[in-house]
Short mmCIF file of N, CA and C in Angstrom, two decimals:
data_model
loop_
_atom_site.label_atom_id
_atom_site.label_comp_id
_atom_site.label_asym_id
_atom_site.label_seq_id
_atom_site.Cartn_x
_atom_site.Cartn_y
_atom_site.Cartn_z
N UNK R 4 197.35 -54.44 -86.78
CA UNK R 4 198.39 -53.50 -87.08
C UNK R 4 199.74 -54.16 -86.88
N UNK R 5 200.54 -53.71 -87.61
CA UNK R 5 201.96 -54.16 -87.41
C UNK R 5 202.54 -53.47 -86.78
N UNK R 6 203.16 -54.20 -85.82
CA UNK R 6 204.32 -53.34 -84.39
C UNK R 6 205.85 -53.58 -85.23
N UNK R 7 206.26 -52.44 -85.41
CA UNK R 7 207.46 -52.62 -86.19
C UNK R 7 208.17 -51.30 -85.08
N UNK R 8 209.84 -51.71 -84.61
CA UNK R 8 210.40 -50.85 -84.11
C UNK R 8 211.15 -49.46 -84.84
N UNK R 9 211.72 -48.81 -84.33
CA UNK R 9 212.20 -47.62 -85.10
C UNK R 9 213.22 -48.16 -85.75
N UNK R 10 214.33 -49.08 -85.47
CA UNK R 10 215.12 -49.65 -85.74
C UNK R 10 215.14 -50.70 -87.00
N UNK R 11 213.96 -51.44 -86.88
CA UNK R 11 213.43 -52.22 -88.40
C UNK R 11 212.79 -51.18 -89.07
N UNK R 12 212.39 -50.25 -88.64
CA UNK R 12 211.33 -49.15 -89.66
C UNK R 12 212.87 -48.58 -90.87
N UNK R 13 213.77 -48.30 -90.14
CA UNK R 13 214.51 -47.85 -90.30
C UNK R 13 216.05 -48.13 -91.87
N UNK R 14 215.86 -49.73 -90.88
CA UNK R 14 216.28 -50.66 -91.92
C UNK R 14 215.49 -51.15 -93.27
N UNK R 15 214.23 -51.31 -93.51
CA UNK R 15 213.26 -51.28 -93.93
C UNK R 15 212.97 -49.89 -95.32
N UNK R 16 213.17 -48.92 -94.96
CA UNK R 16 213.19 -47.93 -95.54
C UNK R 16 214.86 -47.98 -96.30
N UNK R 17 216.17 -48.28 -95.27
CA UNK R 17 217.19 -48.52 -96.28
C UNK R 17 217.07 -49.06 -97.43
N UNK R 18 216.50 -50.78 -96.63
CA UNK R 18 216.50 -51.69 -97.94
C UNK R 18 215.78 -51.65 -99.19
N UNK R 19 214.59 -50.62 -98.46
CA UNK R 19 213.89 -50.27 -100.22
C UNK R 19 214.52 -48.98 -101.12
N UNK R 20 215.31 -48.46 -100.39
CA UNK R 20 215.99 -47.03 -100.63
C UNK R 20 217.24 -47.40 -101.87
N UNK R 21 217.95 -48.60 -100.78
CA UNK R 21 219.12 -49.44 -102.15
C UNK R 21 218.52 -50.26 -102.84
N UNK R 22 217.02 -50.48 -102.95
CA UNK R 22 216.74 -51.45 -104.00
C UNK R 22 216.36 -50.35 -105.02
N UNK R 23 215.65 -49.23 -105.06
CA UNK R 23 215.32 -48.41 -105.78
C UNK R 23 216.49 -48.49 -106.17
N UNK R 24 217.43 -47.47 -105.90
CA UNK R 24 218.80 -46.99 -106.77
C UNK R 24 219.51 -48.64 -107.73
N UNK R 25 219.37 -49.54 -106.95
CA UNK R 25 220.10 -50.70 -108.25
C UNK R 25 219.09 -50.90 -109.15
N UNK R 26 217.59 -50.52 -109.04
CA UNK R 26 216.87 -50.89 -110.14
C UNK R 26 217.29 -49.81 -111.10
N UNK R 27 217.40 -48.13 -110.32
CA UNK R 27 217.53 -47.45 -111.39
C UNK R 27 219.00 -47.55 -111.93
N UNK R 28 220.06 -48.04 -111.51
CA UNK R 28 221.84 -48.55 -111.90
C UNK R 28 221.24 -49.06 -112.95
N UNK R 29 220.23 -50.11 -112.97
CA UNK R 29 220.40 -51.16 -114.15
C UNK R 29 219.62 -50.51 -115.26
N UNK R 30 218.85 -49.93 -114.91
CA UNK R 30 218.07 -49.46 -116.19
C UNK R 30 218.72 -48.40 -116.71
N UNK R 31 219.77 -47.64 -116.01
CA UNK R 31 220.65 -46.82 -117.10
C UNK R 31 221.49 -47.33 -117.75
N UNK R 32 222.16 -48.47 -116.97
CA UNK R 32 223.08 -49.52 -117.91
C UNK R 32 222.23 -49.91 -119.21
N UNK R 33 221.21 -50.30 -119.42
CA UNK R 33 220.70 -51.15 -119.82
C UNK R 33 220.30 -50.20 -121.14
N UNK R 34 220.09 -48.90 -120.87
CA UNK R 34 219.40 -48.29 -121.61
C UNK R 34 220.77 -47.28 -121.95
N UNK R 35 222.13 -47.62 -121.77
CA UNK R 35 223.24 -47.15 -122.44
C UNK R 35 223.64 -48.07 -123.70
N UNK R 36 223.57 -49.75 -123.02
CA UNK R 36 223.51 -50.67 -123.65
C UNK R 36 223.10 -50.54 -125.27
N UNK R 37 222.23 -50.07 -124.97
CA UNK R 37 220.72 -50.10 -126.36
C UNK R 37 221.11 -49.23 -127.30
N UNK R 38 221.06 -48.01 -127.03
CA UNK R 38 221.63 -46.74 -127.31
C UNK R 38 223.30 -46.24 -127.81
N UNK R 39 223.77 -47.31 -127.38
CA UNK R 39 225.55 -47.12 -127.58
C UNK R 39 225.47 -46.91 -129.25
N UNK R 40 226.18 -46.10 -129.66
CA UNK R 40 226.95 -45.99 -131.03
C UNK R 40 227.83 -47.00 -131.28
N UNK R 41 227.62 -47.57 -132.63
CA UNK R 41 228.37 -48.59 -133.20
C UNK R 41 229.38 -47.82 -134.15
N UNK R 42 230.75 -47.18 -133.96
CA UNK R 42 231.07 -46.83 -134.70
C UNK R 42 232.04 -47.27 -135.65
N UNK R 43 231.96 -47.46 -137.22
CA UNK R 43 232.57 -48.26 -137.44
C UNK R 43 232.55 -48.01 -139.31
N UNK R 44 233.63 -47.99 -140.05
CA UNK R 44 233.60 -47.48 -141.14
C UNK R 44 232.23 -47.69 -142.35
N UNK R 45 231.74 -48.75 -142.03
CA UNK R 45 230.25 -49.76 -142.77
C UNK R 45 229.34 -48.23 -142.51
N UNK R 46 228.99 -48.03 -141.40
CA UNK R 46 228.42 -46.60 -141.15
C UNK R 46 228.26 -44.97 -141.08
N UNK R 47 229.83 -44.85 -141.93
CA UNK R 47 229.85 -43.94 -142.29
C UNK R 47 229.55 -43.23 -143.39
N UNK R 48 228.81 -41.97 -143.33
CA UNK R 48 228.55 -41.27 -144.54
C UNK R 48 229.43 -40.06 -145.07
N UNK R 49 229.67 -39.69 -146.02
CA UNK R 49 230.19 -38.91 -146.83
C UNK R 49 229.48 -37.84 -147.88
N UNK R 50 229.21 -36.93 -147.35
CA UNK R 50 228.64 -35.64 -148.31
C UNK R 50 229.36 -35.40 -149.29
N UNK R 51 228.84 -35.61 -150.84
CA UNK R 51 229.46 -34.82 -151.84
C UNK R 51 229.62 -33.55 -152.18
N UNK R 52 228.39 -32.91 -151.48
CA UNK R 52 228.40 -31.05 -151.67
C UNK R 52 229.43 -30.82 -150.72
N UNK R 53 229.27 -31.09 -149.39
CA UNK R 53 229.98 -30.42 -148.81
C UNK R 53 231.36 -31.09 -147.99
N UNK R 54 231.30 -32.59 -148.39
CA UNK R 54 232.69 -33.24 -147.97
C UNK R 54 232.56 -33.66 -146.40
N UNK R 55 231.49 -33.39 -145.71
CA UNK R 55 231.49 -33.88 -144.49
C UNK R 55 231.34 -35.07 -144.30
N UNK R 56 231.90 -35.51 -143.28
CA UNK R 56 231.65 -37.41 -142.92
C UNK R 56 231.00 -37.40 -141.58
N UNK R 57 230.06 -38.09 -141.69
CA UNK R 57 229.12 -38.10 -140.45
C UNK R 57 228.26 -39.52 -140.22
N UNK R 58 228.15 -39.66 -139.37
CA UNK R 58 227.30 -41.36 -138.52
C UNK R 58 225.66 -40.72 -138.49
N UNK R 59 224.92 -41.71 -139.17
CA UNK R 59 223.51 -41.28 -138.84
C UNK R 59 222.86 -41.77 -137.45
N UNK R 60 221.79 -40.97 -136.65
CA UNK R 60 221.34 -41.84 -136.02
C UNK R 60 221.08 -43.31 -136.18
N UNK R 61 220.41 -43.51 -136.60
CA UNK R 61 219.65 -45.04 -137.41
C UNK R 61 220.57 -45.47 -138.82
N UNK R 62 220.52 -46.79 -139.03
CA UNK R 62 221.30 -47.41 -139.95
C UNK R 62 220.77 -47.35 -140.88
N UNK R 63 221.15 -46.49 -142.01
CA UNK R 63 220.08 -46.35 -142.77
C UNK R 63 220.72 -46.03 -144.37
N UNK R 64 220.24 -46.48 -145.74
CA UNK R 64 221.14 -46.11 -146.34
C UNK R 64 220.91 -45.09 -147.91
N UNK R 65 219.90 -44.03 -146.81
CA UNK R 65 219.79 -43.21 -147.91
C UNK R 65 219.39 -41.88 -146.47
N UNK R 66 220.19 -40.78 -146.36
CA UNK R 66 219.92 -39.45 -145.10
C UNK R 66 220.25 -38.26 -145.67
N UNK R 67 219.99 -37.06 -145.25
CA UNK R 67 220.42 -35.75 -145.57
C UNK R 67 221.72 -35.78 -144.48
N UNK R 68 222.10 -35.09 -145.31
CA UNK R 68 223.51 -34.28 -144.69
C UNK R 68 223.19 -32.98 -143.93
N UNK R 69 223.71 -33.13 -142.02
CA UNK R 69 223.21 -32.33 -141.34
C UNK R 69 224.19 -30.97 -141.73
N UNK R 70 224.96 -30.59 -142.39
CA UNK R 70 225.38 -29.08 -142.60
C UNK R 70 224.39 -28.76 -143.70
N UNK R 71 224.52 -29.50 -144.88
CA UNK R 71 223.98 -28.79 -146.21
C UNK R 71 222.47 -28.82 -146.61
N UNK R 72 222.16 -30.39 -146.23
CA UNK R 72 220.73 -30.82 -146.29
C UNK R 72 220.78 -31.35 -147.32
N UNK R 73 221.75 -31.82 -148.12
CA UNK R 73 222.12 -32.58 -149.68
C UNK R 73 221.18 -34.05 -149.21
N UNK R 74 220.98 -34.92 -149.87
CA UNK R 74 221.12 -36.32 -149.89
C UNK R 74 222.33 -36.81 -149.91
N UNK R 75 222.43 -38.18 -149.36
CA UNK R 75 223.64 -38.67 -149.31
C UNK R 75 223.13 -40.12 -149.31
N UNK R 76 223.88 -40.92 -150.30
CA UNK R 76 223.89 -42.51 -150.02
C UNK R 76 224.79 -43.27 -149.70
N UNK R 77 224.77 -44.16 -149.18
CA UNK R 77 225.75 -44.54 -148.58
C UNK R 77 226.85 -45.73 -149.50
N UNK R 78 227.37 -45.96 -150.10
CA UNK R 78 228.49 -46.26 -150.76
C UNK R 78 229.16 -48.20 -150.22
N UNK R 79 229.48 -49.14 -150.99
CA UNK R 79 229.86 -49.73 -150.48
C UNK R 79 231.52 -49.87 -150.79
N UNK R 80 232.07 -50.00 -148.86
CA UNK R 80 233.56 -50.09 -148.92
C UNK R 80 234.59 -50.63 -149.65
N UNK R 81 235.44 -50.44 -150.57
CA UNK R 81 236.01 -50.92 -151.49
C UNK R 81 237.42 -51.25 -150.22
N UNK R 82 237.53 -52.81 -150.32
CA UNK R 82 238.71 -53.26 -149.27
C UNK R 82 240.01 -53.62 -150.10
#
């Protein structure tokens, strides 16, 4: 058996207590990281029925339009 005092039991339980929480710090970073919106004119869509401009989840270049439910394609930027 291991003789461990109240004092290392103690510390012991900290150190796994702050290792939990930075594992879970990083995996929300990490998984904001991933997830972040790229927003940026290349990705924007434009409804003809109803004139709305909206970012799809996924990059994609054919979606319905979330007010009307039209199709919408996506257009390339004239610079």
């Amino acid at each position: 058996m291991i003789s461990l005092s109240i004092c290392d039991f103690f510390c012991l339980v900290l150190f796994i207590g702050m290792g939990g929480i930075g594992f879970l710090a990083f995996q929300l970073q990490s998984r904001e990281r991933r997830q972040d919106w790229h927003l940026s004119s290349r990705h924007l869509f434009q409804c003809d029925s109803c004139h709305l401009s909206f970012i799809p989840d996924k990059p994609v270049t054919l979606c319905r339009c979330p007010r009307c439910n039209a199709f919408c394609i996506k257009r390339r930027n004239k610079k």
